[in-house]
Short mmCIF file of C-alpha atoms in Angstrom, two decimals:
data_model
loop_
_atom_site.label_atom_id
_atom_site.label_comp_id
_atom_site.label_asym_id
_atom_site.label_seq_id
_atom_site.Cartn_x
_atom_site.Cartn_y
_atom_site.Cartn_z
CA UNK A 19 32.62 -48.95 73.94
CA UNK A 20 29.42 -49.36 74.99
CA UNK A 21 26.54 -47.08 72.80
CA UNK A 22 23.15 -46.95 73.54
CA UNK A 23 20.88 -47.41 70.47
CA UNK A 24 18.34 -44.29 71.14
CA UNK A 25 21.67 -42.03 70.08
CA UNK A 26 22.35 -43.15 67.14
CA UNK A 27 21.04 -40.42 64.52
CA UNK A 28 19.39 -42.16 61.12
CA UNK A 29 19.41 -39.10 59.75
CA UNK A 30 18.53 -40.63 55.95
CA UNK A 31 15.36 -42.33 57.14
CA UNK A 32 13.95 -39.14 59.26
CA UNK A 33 14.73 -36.97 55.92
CA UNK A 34 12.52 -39.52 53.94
CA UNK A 35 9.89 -38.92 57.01
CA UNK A 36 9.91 -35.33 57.00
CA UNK A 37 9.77 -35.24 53.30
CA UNK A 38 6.76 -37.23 52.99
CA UNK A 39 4.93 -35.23 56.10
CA UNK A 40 1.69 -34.38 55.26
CA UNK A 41 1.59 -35.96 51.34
CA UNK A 42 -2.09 -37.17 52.02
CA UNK A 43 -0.34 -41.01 51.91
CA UNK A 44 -0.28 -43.53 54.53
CA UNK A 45 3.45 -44.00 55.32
CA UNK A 46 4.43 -47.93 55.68
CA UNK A 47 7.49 -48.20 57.67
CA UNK A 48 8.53 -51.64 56.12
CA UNK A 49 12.29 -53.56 57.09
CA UNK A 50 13.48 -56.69 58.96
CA UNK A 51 12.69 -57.28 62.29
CA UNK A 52 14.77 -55.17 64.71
CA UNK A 53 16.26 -53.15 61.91
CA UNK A 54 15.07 -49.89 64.32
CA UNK A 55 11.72 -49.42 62.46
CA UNK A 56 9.92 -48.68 65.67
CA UNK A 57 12.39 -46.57 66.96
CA UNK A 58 12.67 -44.43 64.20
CA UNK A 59 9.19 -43.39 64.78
CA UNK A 60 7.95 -43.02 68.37
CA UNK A 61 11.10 -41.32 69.03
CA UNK A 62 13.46 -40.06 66.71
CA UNK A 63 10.48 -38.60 64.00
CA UNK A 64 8.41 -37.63 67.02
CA UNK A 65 11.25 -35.65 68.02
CA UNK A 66 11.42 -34.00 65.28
CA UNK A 67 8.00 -33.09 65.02
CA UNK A 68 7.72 -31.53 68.61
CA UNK A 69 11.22 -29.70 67.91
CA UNK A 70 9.27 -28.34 64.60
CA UNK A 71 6.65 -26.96 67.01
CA UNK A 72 3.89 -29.54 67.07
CA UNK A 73 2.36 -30.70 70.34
CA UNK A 74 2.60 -34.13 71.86
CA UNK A 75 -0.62 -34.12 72.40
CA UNK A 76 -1.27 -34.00 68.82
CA UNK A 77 1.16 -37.29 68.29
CA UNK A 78 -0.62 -40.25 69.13
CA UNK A 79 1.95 -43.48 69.37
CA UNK A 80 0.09 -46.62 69.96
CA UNK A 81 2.30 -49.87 70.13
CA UNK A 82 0.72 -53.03 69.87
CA UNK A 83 2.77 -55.74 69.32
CA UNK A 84 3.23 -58.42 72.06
CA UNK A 85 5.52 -56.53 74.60
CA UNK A 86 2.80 -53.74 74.78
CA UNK A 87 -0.42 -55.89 74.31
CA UNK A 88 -1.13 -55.12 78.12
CA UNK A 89 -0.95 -51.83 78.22
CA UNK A 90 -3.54 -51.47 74.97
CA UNK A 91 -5.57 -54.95 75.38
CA UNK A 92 -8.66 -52.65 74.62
CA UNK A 93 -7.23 -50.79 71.86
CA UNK A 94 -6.51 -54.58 69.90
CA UNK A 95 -10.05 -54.73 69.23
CA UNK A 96 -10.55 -52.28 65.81
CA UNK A 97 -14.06 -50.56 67.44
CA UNK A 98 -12.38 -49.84 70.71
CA UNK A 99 -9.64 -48.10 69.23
CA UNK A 100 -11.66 -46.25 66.73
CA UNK A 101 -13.52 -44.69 69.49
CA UNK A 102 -10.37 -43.87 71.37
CA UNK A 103 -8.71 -42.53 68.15
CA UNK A 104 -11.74 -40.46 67.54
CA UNK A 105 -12.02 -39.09 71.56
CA UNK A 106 -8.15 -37.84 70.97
CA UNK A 107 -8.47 -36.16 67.46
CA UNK A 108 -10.96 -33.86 68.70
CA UNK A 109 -9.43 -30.51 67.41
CA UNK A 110 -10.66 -30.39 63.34
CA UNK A 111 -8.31 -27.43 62.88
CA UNK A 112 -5.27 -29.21 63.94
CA UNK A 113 -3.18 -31.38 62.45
CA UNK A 114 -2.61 -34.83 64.56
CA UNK A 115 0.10 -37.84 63.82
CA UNK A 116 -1.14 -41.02 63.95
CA UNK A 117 1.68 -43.44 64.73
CA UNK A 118 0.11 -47.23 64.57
CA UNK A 119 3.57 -49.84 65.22
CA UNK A 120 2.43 -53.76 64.84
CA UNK A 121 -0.77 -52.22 63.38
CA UNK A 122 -1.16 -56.14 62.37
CA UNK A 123 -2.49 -57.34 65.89
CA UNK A 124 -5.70 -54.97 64.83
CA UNK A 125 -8.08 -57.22 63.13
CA UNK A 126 -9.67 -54.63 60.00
CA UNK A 127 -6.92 -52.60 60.59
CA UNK A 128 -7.44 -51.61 56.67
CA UNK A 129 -10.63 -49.93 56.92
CA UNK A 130 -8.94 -48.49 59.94
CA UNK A 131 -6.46 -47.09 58.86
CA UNK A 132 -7.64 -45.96 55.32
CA UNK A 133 -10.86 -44.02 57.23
CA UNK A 134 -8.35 -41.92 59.33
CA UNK A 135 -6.12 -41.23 56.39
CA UNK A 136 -8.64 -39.87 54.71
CA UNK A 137 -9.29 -37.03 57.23
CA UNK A 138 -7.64 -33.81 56.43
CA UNK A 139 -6.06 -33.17 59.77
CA UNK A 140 -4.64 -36.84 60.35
CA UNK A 141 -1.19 -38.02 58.81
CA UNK A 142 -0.75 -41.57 59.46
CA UNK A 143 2.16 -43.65 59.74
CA UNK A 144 2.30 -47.57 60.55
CA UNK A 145 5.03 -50.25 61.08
CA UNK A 146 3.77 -53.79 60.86
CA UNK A 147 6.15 -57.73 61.62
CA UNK A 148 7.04 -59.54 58.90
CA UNK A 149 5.20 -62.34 59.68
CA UNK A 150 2.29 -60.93 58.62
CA UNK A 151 2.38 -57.67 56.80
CA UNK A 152 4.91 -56.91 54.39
CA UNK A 153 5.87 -54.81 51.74
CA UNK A 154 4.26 -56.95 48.84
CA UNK A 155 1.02 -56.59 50.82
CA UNK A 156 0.85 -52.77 50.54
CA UNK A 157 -0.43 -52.34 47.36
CA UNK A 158 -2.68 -54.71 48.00
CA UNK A 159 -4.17 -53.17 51.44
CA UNK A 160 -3.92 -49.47 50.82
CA UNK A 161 -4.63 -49.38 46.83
CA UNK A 162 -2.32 -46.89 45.81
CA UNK A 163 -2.67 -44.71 48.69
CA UNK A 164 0.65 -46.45 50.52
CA UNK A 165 4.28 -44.77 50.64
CA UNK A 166 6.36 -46.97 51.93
CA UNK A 167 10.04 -46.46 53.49
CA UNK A 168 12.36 -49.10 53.42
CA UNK A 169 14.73 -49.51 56.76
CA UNK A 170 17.98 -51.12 56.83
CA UNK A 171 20.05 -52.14 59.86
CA UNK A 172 22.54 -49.50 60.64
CA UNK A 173 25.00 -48.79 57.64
CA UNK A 174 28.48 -48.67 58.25
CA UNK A 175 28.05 -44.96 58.56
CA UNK A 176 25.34 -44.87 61.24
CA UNK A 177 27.23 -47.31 62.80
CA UNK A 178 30.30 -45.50 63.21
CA UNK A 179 28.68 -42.23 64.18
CA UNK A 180 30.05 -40.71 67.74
CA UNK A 181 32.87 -44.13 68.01
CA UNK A 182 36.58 -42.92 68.83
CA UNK A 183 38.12 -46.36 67.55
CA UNK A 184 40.06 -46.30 64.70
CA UNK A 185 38.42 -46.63 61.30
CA UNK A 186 39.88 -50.26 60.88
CA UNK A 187 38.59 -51.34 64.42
CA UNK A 188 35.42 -50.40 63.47
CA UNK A 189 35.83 -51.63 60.12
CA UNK A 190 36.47 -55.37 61.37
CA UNK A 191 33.87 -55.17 63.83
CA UNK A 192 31.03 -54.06 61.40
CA UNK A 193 31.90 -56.71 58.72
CA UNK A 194 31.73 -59.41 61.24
CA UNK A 195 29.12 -58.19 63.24
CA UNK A 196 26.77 -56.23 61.36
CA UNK A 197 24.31 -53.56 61.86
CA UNK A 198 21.77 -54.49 63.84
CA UNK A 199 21.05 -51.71 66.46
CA UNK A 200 20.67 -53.79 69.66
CA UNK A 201 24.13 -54.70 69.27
CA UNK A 202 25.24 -51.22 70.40
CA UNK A 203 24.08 -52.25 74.10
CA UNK A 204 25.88 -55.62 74.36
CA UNK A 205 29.72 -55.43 75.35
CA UNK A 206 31.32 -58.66 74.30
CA UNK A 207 31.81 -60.84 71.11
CA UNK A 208 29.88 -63.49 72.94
CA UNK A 209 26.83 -61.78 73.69
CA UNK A 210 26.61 -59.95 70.11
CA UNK A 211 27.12 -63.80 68.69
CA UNK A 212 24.49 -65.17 71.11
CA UNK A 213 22.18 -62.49 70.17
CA UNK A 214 22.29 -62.23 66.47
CA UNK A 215 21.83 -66.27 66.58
CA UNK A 216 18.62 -65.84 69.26
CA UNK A 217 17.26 -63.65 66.14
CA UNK A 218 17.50 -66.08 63.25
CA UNK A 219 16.05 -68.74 65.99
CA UNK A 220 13.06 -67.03 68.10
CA UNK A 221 12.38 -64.37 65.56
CA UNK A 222 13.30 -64.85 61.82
CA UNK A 223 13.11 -68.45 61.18
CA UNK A 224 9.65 -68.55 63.28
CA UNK A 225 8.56 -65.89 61.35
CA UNK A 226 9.19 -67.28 58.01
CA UNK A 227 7.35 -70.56 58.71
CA UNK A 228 4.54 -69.06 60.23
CA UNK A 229 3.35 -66.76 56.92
CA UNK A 230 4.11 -69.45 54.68
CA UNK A 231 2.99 -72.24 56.76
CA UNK A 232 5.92 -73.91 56.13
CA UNK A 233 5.86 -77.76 57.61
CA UNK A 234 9.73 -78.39 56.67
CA UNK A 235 11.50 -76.36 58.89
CA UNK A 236 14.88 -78.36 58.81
CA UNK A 237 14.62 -77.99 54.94
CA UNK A 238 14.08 -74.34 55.38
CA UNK A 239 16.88 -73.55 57.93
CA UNK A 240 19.36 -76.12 55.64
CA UNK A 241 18.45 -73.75 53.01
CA UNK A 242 18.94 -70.40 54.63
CA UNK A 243 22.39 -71.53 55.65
CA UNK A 244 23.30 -72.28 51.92
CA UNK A 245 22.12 -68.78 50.77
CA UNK A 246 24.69 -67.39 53.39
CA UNK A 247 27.11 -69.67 51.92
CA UNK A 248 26.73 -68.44 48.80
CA UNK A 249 26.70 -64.75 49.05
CA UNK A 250 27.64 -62.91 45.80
CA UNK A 251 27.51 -66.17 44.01
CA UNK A 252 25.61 -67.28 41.03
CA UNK A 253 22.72 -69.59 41.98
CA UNK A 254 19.16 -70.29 41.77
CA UNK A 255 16.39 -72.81 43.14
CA UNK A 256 17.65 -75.71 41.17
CA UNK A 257 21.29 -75.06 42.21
CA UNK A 258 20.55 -74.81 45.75
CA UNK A 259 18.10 -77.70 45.89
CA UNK A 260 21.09 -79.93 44.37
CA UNK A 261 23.35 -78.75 46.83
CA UNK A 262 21.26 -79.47 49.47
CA UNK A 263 20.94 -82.95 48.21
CA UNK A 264 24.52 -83.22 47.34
CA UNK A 265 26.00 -82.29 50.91
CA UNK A 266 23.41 -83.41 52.92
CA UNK A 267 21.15 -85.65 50.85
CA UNK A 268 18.12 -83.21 52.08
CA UNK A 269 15.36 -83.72 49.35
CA UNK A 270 14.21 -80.58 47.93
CA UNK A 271 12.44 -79.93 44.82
CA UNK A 272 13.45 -76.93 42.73
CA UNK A 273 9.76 -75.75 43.31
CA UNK A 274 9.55 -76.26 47.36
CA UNK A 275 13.34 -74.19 47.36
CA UNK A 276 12.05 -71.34 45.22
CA UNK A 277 9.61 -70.85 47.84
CA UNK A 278 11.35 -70.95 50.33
CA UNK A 279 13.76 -68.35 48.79
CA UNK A 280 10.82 -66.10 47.82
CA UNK A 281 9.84 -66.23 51.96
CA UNK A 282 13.36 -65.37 53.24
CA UNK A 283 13.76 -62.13 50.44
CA UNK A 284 10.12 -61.35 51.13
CA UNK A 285 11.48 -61.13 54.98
CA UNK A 286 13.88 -58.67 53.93
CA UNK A 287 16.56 -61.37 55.05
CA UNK A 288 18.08 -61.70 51.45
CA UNK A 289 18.06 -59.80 48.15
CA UNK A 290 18.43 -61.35 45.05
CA UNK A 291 20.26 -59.63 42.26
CA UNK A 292 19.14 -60.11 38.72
CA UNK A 293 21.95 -60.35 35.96
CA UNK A 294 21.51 -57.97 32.99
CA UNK A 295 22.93 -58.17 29.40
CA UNK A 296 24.24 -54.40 28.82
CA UNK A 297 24.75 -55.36 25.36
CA UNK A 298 21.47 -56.84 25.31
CA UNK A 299 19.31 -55.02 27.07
CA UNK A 300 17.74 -57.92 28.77
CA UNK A 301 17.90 -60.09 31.55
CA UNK A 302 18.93 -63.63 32.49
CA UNK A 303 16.24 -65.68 34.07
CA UNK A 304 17.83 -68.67 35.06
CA UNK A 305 20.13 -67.35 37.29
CA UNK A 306 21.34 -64.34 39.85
CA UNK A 307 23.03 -63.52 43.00
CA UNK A 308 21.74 -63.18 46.66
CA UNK A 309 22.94 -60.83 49.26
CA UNK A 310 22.17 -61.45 53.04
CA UNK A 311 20.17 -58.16 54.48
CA UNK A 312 22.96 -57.45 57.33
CA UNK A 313 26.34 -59.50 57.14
CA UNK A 314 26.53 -59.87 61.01
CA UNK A 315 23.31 -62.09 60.37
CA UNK A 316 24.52 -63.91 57.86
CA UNK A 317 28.10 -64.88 60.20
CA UNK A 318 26.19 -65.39 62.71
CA UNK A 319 24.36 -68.58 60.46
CA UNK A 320 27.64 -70.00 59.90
CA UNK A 321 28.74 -69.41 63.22
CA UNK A 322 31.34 -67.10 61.89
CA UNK A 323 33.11 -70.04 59.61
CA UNK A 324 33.15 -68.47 56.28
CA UNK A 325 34.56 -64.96 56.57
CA UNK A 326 35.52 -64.74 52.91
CA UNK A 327 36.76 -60.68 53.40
CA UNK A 328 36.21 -60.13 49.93
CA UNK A 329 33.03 -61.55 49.32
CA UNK A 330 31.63 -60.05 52.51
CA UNK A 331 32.55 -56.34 51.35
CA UNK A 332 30.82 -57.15 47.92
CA UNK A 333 27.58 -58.06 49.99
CA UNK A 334 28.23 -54.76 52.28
CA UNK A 335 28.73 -52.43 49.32
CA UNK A 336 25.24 -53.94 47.68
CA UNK A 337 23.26 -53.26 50.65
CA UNK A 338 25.26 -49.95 51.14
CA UNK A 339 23.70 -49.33 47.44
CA UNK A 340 20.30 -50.18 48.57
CA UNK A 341 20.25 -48.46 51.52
CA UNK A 342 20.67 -44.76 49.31
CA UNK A 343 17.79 -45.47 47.29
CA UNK A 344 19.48 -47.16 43.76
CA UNK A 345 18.21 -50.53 42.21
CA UNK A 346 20.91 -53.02 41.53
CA UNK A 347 21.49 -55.86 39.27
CA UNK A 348 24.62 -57.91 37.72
CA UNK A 349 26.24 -56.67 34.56
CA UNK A 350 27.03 -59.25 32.30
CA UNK A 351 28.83 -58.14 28.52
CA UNK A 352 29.03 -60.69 25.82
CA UNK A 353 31.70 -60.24 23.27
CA UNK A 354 32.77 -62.17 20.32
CA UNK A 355 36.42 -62.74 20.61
CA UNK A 356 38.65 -64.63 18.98
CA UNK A 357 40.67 -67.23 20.94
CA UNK A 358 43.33 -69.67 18.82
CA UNK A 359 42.22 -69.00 15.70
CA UNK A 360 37.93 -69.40 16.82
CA UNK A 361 35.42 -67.37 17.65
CA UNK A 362 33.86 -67.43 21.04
CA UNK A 363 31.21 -65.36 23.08
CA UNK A 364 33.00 -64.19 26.19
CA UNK A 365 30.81 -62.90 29.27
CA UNK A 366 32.42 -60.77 31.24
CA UNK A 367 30.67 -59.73 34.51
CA UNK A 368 29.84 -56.41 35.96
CA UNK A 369 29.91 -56.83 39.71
CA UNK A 370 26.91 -53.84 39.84
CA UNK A 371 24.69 -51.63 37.95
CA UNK A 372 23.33 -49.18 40.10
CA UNK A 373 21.11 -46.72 38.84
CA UNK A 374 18.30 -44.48 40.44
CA UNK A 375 16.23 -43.35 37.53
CA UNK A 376 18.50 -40.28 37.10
CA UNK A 377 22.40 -41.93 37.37
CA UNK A 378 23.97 -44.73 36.26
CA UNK A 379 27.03 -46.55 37.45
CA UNK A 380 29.05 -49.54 37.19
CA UNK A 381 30.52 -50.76 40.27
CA UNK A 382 33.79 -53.19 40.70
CA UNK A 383 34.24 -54.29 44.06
CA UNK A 384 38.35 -55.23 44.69
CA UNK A 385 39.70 -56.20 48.02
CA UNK A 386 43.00 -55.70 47.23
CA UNK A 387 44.70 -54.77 44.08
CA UNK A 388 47.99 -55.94 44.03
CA UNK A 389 49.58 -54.82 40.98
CA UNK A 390 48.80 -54.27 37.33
CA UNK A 391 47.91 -57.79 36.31
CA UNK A 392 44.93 -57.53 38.61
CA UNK A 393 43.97 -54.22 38.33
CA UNK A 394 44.04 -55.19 34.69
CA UNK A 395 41.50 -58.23 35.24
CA UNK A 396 39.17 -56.11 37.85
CA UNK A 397 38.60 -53.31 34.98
CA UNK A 398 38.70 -55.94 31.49
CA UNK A 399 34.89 -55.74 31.89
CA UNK A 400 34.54 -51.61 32.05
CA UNK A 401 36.61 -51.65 28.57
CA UNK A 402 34.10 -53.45 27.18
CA UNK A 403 30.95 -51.95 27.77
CA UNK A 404 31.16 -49.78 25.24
CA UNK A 405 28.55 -46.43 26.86
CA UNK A 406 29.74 -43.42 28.88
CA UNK A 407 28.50 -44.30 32.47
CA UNK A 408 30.17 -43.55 35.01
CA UNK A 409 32.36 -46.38 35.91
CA UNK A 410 33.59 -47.02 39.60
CA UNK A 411 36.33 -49.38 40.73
CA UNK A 412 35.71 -49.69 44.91
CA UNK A 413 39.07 -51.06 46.76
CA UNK A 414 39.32 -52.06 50.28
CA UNK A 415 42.26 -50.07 50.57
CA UNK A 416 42.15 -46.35 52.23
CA UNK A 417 43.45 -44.19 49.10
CA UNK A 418 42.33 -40.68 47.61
CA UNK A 419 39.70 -40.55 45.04
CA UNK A 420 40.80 -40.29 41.67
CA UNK A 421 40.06 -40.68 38.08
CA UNK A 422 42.30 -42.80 35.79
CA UNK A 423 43.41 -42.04 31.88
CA UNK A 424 40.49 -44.64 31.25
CA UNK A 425 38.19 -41.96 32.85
CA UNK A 426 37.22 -45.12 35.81
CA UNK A 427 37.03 -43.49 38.96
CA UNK A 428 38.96 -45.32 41.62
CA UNK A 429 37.61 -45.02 45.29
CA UNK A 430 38.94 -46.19 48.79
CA UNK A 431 35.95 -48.47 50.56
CA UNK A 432 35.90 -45.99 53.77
CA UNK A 433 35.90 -43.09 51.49
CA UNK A 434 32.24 -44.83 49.50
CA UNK A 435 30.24 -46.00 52.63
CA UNK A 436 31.23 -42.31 54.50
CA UNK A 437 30.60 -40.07 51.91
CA UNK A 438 26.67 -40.32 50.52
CA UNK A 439 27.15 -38.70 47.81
CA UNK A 440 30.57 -39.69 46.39
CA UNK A 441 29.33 -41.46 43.36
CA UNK A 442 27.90 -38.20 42.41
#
């Protein structure tokens, strides 16, 4: 089934839109490349606004990045397009949109963009390339007056949307595939392959070593494909580095692979996952877990070796997480037990906390539970915690939410990525 990307409906990231329409802040459309940030705002949010009666001549869309530099070659240079900004806002009683996509290519773009903001009658909204303007820039640049919206590639949700296969066929497709939005338009496995690898190559990796000025690119690249390796694994620089020396004799320092790590999460390509002590209260610094950004990506790396199911949905259901709004880290509880007569501390680890400022859950992720020994081994952790959290054991099996005499609530993995508000 072929689906053309312009219908698919995002309808989480044009409620965060419309929400923050007309709060006086400049709203920073941040996300990997191709993740549909652009999209999402010269058509889907401009729709909306001319549906909720505002004119398109009061929504100005400029596009500057380098597909649309001839069309708006005048309108690179910052005085040019101030003057062209100011001959189209020339109504002070109405209110005009201001969309500004690659607003990177503008040199001063700041000033720009902050002087416009400021006007009463102009709500501004910008998308800018990772290469050179991302999310730890913002508060930087704008000083407080930023409000930034993260996008995510399609979640399994979006991606279903309007598709008559079965929920399985789409299932399989998704966690080897991903959610990149482009791959709606291409037919075969061999064109979705050969363009999710043309991304990490003319795009991503370029990308990355361009900011950072990175000068070992083979290092980098040997690096990235040991990250998607080691998805939902614990690791760090030092680990990685001596990996990289071990099973390819690729000299890294701990230092040189930190940065590099610190590039590739900072291009929304991987998240890292910090561990946290519940008994505690504290964190682990040494070590955490990284998630790839979309999973096709990440198969795509390895050329579609590694398709570990069950460490693939634990990377899906963290990004699935992340996409509706809740920070994440690794629970770890430490108990004293005794073993053969000694005392030992036991960790016992917490696959997620996810919490939103308001909720709190813990989150198992469980491919398959098989019978009681291992439903037994997937929960040991949740009877140790010791609070009254909400406690949620996901299983890739399609059942019926329900609640066990432990009070864990047991949920199907179709039934958590359809249903947004399930956990609640």
């Amino acid at each position: 089934m072929k689906k053309n990307a312009k219908y698919i409906d995002r309808p989480l990231y044009l409620r965060m839109l419309s929400n923050r329409r007309e709060n006086g802040e400049i709203k920073i459309i941040t996300g990997p490349r191709r993740c549909g940030k652009s999209w999402l705002l010269k058509h889907l949010y401009k729709d909306f606004l001319i549906d909720n009666g505002v004119s398109p001549e009061n929504i100005i869309a400029i596009s500057l990045d380098q597909d649309d530099v001839l069309d708006y070659d005048d309108l690179t240079d910052v005085k040019q397009l101030k003057s062209y900004l100011h001959q189209r806002i020339k109504d002070e009683e109405s209110m005009y949109y201001l969309f500004l996509d690659e607003v990177q290519e503008i040199d001063g773009f700041e000033k720009l963009v902050n002087s416009f903001n400021a006007r009463a009658n102009v709500d501004v909204y910008i998308t800018g390339s990772n290469s050179k303007f991302l999310s730890s820039d913002i508060r930087t640049i704008f000083r407080g007056r930023g409000d930034e919206i993260r996008v995510w590639p399609l979640s399994f949700k979006e991606f279903s949307a309007g598709r008559n296969e079965s929920i399985s066929e789409l299932w399989k497709e998704y966690y080897t595939f991903g959610g990149m939005p482009a791959l709606c338009n291409h037919e075969a496995p061999e064109q979705k392959v050969k363009y999710l690898r043309q991304l990490w190559a003319k795009t991503y990796i370029d990308d990355v070593v361009e900011r950072n000025q990175i000068r070992n690119r083979v290092a980098l690249e040997s690096l990235v494909d040991a990250l998607c390796s080691a998805i939902g694994s614990l690791t760090n620089a030092s680990r990685v580095a001596a990996m990289l020396w071990d099973k390819q004799k690729l000299k890294i320092d701990p230092e040189t692979a930190n940065k590099y790590i610190k590039a590739l999460e900072n291009a929304f390509l991987f998240e890292g996952a910090q561990r946290y002590n519940i008994k505690g209260n504290q964190y682990y610094d040494s070590i955490q877990k990284y998630y790839a950004g979309d999973i096709g990506l990440r198969n795509a790396r390895l050329k579609f070796r590694q398709q570990e199911i069950s460490h693939i949905m634990e990377n899906i259901i963290y990004t699935e997480l992340r996409i509706r709004g809740y920070l994440v880290d690794v629970g770890v509880v430490e108990v004293r037990e005794q073993k053969a007569g000694v005392s030992r501390l036991t960790r016992y680890e917490i696959d997620f906390i996810a919490t939103n400022g308001i909720s709190k859950y813990y989150v198992q992720s469980a491919y398959m539970i098989n019978d009681e020994e291992k439903l037994r081994q997937e929960t040991n952790s949740f009877k140790r915690i010791g609070d009254s959290f909400t406690k949620v054991l996901i299983v890739g099996d399609d059942i019926a939410t329900y609640t066990d005499e432990n009070g864990y609530v047991h949920l199907g993995l179709f039934q958590f990525l359809l249903n947004d508000d399930i956990l609640n």
